CSV table of C-alpha atoms and ligand atoms in Angstrom, one decimal:
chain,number,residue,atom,x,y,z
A,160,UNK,CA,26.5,52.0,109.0
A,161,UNK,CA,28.6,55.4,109.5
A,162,UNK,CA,26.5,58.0,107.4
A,163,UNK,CA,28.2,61.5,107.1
A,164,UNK,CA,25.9,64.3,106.7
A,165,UNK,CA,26.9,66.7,104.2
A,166,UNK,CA,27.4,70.2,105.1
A,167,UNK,CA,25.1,72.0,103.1
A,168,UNK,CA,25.2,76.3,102.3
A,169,UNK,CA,24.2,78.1,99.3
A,170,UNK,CA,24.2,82.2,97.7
A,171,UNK,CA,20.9,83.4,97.7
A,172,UNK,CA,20.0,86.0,94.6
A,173,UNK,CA,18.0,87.2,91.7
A,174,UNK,CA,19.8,86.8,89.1
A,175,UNK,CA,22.3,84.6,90.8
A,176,UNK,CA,24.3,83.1,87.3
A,177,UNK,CA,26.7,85.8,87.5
A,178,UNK,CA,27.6,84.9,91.3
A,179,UNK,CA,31.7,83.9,91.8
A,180,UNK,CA,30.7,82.4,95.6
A,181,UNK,CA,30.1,78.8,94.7
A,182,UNK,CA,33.4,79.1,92.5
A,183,UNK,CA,34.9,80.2,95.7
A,184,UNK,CA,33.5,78.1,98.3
A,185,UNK,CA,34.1,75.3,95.8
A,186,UNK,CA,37.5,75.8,96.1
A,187,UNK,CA,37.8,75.8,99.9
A,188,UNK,CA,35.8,72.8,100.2
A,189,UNK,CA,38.0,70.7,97.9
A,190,UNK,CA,41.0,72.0,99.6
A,191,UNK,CA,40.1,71.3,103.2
A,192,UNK,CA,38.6,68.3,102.0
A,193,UNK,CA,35.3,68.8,103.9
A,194,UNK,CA,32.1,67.0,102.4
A,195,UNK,CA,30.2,70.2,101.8
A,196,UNK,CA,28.4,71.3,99.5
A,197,UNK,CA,27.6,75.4,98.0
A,198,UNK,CA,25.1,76.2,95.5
A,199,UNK,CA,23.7,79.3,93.4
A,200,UNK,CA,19.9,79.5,94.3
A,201,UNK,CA,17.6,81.9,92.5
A,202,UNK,CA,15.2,83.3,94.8
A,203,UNK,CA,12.6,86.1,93.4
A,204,UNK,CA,12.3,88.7,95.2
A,205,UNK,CA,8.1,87.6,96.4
A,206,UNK,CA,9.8,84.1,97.3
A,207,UNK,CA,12.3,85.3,99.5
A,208,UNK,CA,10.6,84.2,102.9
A,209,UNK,CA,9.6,81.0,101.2
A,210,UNK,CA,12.9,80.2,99.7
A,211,UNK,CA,14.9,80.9,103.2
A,212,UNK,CA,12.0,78.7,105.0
A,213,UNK,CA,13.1,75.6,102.8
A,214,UNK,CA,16.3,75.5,103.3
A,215,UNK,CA,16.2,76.2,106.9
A,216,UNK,CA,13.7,73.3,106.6
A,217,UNK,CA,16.0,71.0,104.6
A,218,UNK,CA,19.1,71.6,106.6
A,219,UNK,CA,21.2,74.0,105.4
A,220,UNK,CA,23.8,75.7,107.7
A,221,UNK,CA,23.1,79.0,106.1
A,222,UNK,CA,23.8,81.3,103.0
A,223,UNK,CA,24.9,84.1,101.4
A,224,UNK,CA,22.8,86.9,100.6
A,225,UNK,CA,23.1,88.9,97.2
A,226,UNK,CA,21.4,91.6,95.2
A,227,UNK,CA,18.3,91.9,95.8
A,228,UNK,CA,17.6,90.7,99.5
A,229,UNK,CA,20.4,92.1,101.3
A,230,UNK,CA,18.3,94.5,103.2
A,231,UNK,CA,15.0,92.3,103.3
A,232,UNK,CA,17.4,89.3,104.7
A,233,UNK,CA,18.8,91.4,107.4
A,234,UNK,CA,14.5,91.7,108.9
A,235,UNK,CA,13.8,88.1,108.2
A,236,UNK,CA,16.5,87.3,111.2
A,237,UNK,CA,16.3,86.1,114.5
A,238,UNK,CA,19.3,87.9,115.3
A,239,UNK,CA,21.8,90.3,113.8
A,240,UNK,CA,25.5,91.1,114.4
A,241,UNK,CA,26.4,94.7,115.5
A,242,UNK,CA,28.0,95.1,111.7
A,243,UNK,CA,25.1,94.2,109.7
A,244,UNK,CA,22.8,96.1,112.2
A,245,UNK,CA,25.0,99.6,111.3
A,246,UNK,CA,25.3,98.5,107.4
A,247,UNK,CA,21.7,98.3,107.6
A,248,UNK,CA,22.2,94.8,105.2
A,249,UNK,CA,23.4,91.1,105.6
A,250,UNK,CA,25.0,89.3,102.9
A,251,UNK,CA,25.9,85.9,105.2
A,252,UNK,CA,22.7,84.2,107.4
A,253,UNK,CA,23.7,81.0,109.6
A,254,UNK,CA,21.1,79.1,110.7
A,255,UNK,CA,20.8,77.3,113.7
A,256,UNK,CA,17.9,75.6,115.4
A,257,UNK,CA,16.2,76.8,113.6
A,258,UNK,CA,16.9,80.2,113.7
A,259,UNK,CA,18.5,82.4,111.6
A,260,UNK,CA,21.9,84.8,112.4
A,261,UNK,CA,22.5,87.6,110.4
A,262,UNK,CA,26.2,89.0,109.1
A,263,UNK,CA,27.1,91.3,107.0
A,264,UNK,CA,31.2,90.9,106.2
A,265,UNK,CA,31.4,92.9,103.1
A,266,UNK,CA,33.7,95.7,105.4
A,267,UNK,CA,36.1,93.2,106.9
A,268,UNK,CA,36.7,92.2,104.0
A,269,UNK,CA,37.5,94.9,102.3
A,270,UNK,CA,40.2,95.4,105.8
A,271,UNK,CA,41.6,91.9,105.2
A,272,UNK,CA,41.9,92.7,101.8
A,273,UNK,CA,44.1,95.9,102.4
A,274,UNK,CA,45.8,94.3,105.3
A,275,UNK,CA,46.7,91.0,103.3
A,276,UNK,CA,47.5,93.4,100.0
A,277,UNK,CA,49.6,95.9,102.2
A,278,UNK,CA,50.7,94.6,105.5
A,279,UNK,CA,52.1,98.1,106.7
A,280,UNK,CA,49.2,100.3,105.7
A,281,UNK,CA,47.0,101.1,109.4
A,282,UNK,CA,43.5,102.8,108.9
A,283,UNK,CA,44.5,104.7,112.3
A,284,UNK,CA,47.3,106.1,110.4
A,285,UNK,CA,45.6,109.1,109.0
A,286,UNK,CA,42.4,110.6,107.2
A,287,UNK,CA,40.0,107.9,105.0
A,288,UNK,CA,38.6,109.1,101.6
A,289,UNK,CA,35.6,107.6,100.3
A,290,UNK,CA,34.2,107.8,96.5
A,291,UNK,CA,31.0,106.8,96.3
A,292,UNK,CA,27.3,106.5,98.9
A,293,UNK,CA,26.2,103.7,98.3
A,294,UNK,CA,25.3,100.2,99.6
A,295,UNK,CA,29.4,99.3,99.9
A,296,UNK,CA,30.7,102.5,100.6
A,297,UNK,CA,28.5,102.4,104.2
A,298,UNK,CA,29.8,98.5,105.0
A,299,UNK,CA,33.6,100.2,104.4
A,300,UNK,CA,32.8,103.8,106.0
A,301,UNK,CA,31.7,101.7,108.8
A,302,UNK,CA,35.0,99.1,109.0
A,303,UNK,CA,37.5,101.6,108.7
A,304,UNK,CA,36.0,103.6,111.5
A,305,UNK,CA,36.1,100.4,113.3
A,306,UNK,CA,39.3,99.7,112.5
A,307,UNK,CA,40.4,102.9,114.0
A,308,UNK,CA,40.4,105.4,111.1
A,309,UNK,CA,40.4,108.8,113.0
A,310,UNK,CA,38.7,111.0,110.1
A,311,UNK,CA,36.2,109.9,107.0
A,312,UNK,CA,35.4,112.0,103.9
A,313,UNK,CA,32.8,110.7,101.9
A,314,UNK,CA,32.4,112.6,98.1
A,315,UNK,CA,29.6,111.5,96.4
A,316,UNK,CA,27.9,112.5,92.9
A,317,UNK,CA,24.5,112.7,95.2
A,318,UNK,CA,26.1,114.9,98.0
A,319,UNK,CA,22.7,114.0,99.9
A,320,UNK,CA,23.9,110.3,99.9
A,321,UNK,CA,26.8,111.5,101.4
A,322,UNK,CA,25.4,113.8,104.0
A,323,UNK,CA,23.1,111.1,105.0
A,324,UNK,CA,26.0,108.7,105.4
A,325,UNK,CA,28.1,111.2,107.5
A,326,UNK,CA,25.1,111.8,109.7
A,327,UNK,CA,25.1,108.5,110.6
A,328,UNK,CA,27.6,107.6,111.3
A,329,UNK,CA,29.0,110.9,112.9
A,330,UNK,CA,31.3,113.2,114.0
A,331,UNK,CA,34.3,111.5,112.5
A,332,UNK,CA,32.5,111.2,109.0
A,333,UNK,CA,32.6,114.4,107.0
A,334,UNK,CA,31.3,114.9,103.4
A,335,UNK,CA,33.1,117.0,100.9
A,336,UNK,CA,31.3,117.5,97.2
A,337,UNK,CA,33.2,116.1,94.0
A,338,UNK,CA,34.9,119.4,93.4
A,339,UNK,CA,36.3,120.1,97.0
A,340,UNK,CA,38.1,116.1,96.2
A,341,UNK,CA,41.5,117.8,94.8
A,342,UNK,CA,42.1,120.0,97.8
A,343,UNK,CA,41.0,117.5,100.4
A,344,UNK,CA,43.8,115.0,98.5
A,345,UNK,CA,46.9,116.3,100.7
A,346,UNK,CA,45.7,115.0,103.9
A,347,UNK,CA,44.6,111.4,102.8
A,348,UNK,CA,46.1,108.1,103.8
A,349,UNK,CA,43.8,105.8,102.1
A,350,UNK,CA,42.0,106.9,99.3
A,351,UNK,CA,39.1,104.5,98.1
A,352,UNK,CA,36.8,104.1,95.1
A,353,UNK,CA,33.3,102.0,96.0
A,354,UNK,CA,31.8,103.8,92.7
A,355,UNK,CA,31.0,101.5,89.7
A,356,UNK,CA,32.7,104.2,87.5
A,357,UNK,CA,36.0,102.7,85.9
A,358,UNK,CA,34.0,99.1,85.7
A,359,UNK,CA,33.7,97.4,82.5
A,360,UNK,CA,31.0,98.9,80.6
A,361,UNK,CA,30.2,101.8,83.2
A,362,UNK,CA,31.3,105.4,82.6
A,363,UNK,CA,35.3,106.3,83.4
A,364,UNK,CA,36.1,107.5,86.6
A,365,UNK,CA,37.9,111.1,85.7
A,366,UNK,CA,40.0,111.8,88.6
A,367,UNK,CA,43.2,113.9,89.4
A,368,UNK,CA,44.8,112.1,92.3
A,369,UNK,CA,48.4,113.8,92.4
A,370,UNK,CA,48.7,115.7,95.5
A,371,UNK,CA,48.3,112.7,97.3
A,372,UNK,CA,50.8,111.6,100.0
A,373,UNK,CA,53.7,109.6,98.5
A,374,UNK,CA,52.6,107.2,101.2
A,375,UNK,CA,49.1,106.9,100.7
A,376,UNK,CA,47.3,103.9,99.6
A,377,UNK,CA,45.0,104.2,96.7
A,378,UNK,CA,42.2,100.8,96.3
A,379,UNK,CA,39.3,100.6,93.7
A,380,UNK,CA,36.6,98.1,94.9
A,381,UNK,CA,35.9,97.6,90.8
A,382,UNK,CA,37.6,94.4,90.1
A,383,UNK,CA,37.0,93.9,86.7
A,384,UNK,CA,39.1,95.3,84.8
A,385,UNK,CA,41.6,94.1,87.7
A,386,UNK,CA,43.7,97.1,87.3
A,387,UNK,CA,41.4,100.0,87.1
A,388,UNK,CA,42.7,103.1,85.4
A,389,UNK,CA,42.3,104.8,89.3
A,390,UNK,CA,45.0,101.8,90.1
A,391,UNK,CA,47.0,101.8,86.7
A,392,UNK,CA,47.3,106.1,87.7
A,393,UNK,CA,47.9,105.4,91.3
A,394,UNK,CA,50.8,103.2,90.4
A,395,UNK,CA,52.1,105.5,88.1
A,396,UNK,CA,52.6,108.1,91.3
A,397,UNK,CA,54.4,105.6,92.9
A,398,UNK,CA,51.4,105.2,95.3
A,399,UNK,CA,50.7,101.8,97.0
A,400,UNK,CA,47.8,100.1,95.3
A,401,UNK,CA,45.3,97.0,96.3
A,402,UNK,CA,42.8,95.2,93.6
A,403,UNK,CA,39.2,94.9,94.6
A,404,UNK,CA,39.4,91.5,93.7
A,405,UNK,CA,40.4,90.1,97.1
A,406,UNK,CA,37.5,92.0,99.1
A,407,UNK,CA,35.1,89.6,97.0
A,408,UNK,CA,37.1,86.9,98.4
A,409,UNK,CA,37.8,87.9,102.2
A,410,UNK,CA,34.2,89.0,102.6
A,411,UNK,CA,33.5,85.0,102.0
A,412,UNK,CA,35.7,84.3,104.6
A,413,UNK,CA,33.5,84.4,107.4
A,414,UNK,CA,30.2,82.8,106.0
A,415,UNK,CA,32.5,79.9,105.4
A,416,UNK,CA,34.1,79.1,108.7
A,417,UNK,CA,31.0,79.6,110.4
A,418,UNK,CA,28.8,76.9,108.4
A,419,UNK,CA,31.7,74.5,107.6
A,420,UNK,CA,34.1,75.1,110.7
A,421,UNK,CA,37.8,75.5,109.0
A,422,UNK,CA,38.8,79.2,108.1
A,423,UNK,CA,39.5,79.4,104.8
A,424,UNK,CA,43.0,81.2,103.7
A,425,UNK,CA,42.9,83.5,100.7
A,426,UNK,CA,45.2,82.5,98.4
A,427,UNK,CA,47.2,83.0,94.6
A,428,UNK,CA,45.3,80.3,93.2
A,429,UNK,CA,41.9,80.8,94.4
A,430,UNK,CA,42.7,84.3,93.2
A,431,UNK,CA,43.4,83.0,89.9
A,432,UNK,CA,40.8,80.5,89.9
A,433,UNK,CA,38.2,83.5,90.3
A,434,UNK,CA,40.0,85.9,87.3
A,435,UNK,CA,40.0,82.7,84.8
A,436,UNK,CA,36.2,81.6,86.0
P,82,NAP,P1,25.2,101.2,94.9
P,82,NAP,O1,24.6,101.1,96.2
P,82,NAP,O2,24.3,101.2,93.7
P,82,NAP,O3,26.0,102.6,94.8
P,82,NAP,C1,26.6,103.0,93.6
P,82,NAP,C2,27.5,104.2,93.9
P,82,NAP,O4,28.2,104.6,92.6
P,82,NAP,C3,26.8,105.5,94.3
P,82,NAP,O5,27.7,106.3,95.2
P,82,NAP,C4,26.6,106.2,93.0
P,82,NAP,O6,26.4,107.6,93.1
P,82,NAP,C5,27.9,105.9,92.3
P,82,NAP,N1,27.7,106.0,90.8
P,82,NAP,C6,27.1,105.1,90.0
P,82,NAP,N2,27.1,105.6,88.7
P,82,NAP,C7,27.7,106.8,88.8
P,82,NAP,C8,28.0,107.8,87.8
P,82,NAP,N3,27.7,107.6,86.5
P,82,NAP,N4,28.6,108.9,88.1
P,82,NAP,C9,29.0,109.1,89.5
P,82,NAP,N5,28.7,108.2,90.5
P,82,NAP,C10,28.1,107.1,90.1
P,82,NAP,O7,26.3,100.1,94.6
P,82,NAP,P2,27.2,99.4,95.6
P,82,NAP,O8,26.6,98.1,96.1
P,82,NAP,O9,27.7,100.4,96.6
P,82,NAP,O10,28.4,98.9,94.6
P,82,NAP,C11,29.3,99.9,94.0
P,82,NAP,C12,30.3,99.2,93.2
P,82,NAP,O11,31.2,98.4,94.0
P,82,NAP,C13,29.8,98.2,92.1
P,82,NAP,O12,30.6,98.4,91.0
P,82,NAP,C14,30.0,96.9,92.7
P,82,NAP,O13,30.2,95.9,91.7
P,82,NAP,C15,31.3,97.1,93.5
P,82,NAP,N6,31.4,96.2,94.6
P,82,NAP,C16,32.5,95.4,94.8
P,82,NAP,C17,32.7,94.6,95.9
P,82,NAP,C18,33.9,93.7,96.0
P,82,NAP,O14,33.8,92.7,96.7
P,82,NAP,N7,35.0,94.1,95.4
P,82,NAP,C19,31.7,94.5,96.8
P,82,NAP,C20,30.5,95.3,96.7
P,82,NAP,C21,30.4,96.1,95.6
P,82,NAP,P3,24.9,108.3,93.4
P,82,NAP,O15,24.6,108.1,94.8
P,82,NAP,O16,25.1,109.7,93.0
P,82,NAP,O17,24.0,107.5,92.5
């Protein structure tokens, strides 16, 4: 009797309702037609090494990690990709043999998503500037020095946050305060927003971007509203823009290929599928 195994994977949380990743590994799997299966799993912060135990133990190819394990995941590994190891947090674990792999793809994808949104724009091109210290802001500091950005400003409400980041990641990484933001504009190719201001129900993010380069891209990692009010001014400049929307989706990317095998393509209607879910 043939018996297919079903690949299983899951996103690890606490809360986990509000998640979009089964909604988008859903999609994939139906699509590629793969027998596969993705779950939300609740996992309270004191179960975490319990909860990743079982479903090593019952056969799961692995899971993404979301608020609030990303750092705790990233120490319960076996082994860690170079990524995660500089984010300092994993938000993909495969498992095999037993072991566990971390990843952390939240960077890439914010690339893919620029380079699929804007197929001209180069991080090498010129200066990167980044709103915001936080837990994204160091997964995108740290791609788009990867991806070849020659200078990083970080401005951050917490300039320590910002000084911390810089000294990390170094020389090429340089921190100017919230005020300094308008002067330092001329020079920027890529101007980004990893803040939650402009989000639905968080403050607005009050911001002059003007004297930016007609050629400069402006992207606001706050999807929702789509078009932030960073984006709608941005676009009103002439300025190209990209949503945050399609980060959520490229980050998956990865996690996905590696526990079902297919690489999943980002598309209009998974896009829509997300917005209307
Ligand atoms: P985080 O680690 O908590 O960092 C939050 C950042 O926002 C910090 O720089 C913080 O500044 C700043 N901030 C928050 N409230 C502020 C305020 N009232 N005034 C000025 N600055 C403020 O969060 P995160 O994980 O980096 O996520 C940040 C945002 O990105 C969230 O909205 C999240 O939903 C979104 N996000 C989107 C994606 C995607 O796939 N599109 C992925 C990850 C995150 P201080 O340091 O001064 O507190």
């Amino acid at each position: 009797m043939k018996t297919d195994k079903i690949i299983k994977a899951a996103v690890i949380g606490w809360p986990i309702n509000h998640s979009k990743s089964p909604l988008i590994h859903g999609y994939w799997l139906a699509k590629a037609g793969i027998l596969g299966s993705y779950e939300a799993i609740g996992i309270a912060p004191e179960s975490f090494n319990a909860g990743i135990s079982n479903l090593v133990l019952q056969g799961y190819a692995g899971c993404n990690v979301t608020i609030p394990h990303k750092e705790t995941a990233l120490n319960k590994a076996d082994s860690v990709s170079d990524r995660a190891q500089a984010i300092g947090a994993a938000n993909t674990l495969v498992f095999k043999d037993g072991k566990i792999f971390a990843d952390n793809t939240d960077g890439i994808g914010f690339i893919n998503n620029l380079k699929q949104g804007a197929p001209d724009w180069r991080a090498s091109a010129g200066t990167a500037l980044v709103l915001g210290a936080g837990g994204a802001a160091r997964a995108i500091v740290y791609a788009l020095l990867q991806d070849g950005a020659p200078k990083v400003l970080i401005a951050n409400r917490t300039l320590e946050k910002a000084k911390i980041l810089s000294d990390f990641f170094g020389d090429k990484v340089g921190v100017v305060s919230i005020n300094e933001v308008p002067d330092a504009l001329g020079e920027v190719h890529t101007f980004v927003n990893t803040t939650a201001l402009g989000m639905t129900g968080q403050p607005e993010l009050i911001i002059d971007i003007s004297s930016l380069p007609k050629t400069a891209l402006v992207t606001d990692i706050v999807y929702n509203p789509l078009t932030t009010d960073l984006l709608k001014q941005a676009q009103g400049l002439g300025l190209i823009t990209v949503d945050g929307l399609g980060m959520l989706l490229h980050q998956a990317v990865p996690g996905f290929e590696a526990w079902f095998g297919v690489r999943p393509v980002v598309d209009v209607e998974l896009r829509q599928k997300v917005l209307a879910g």
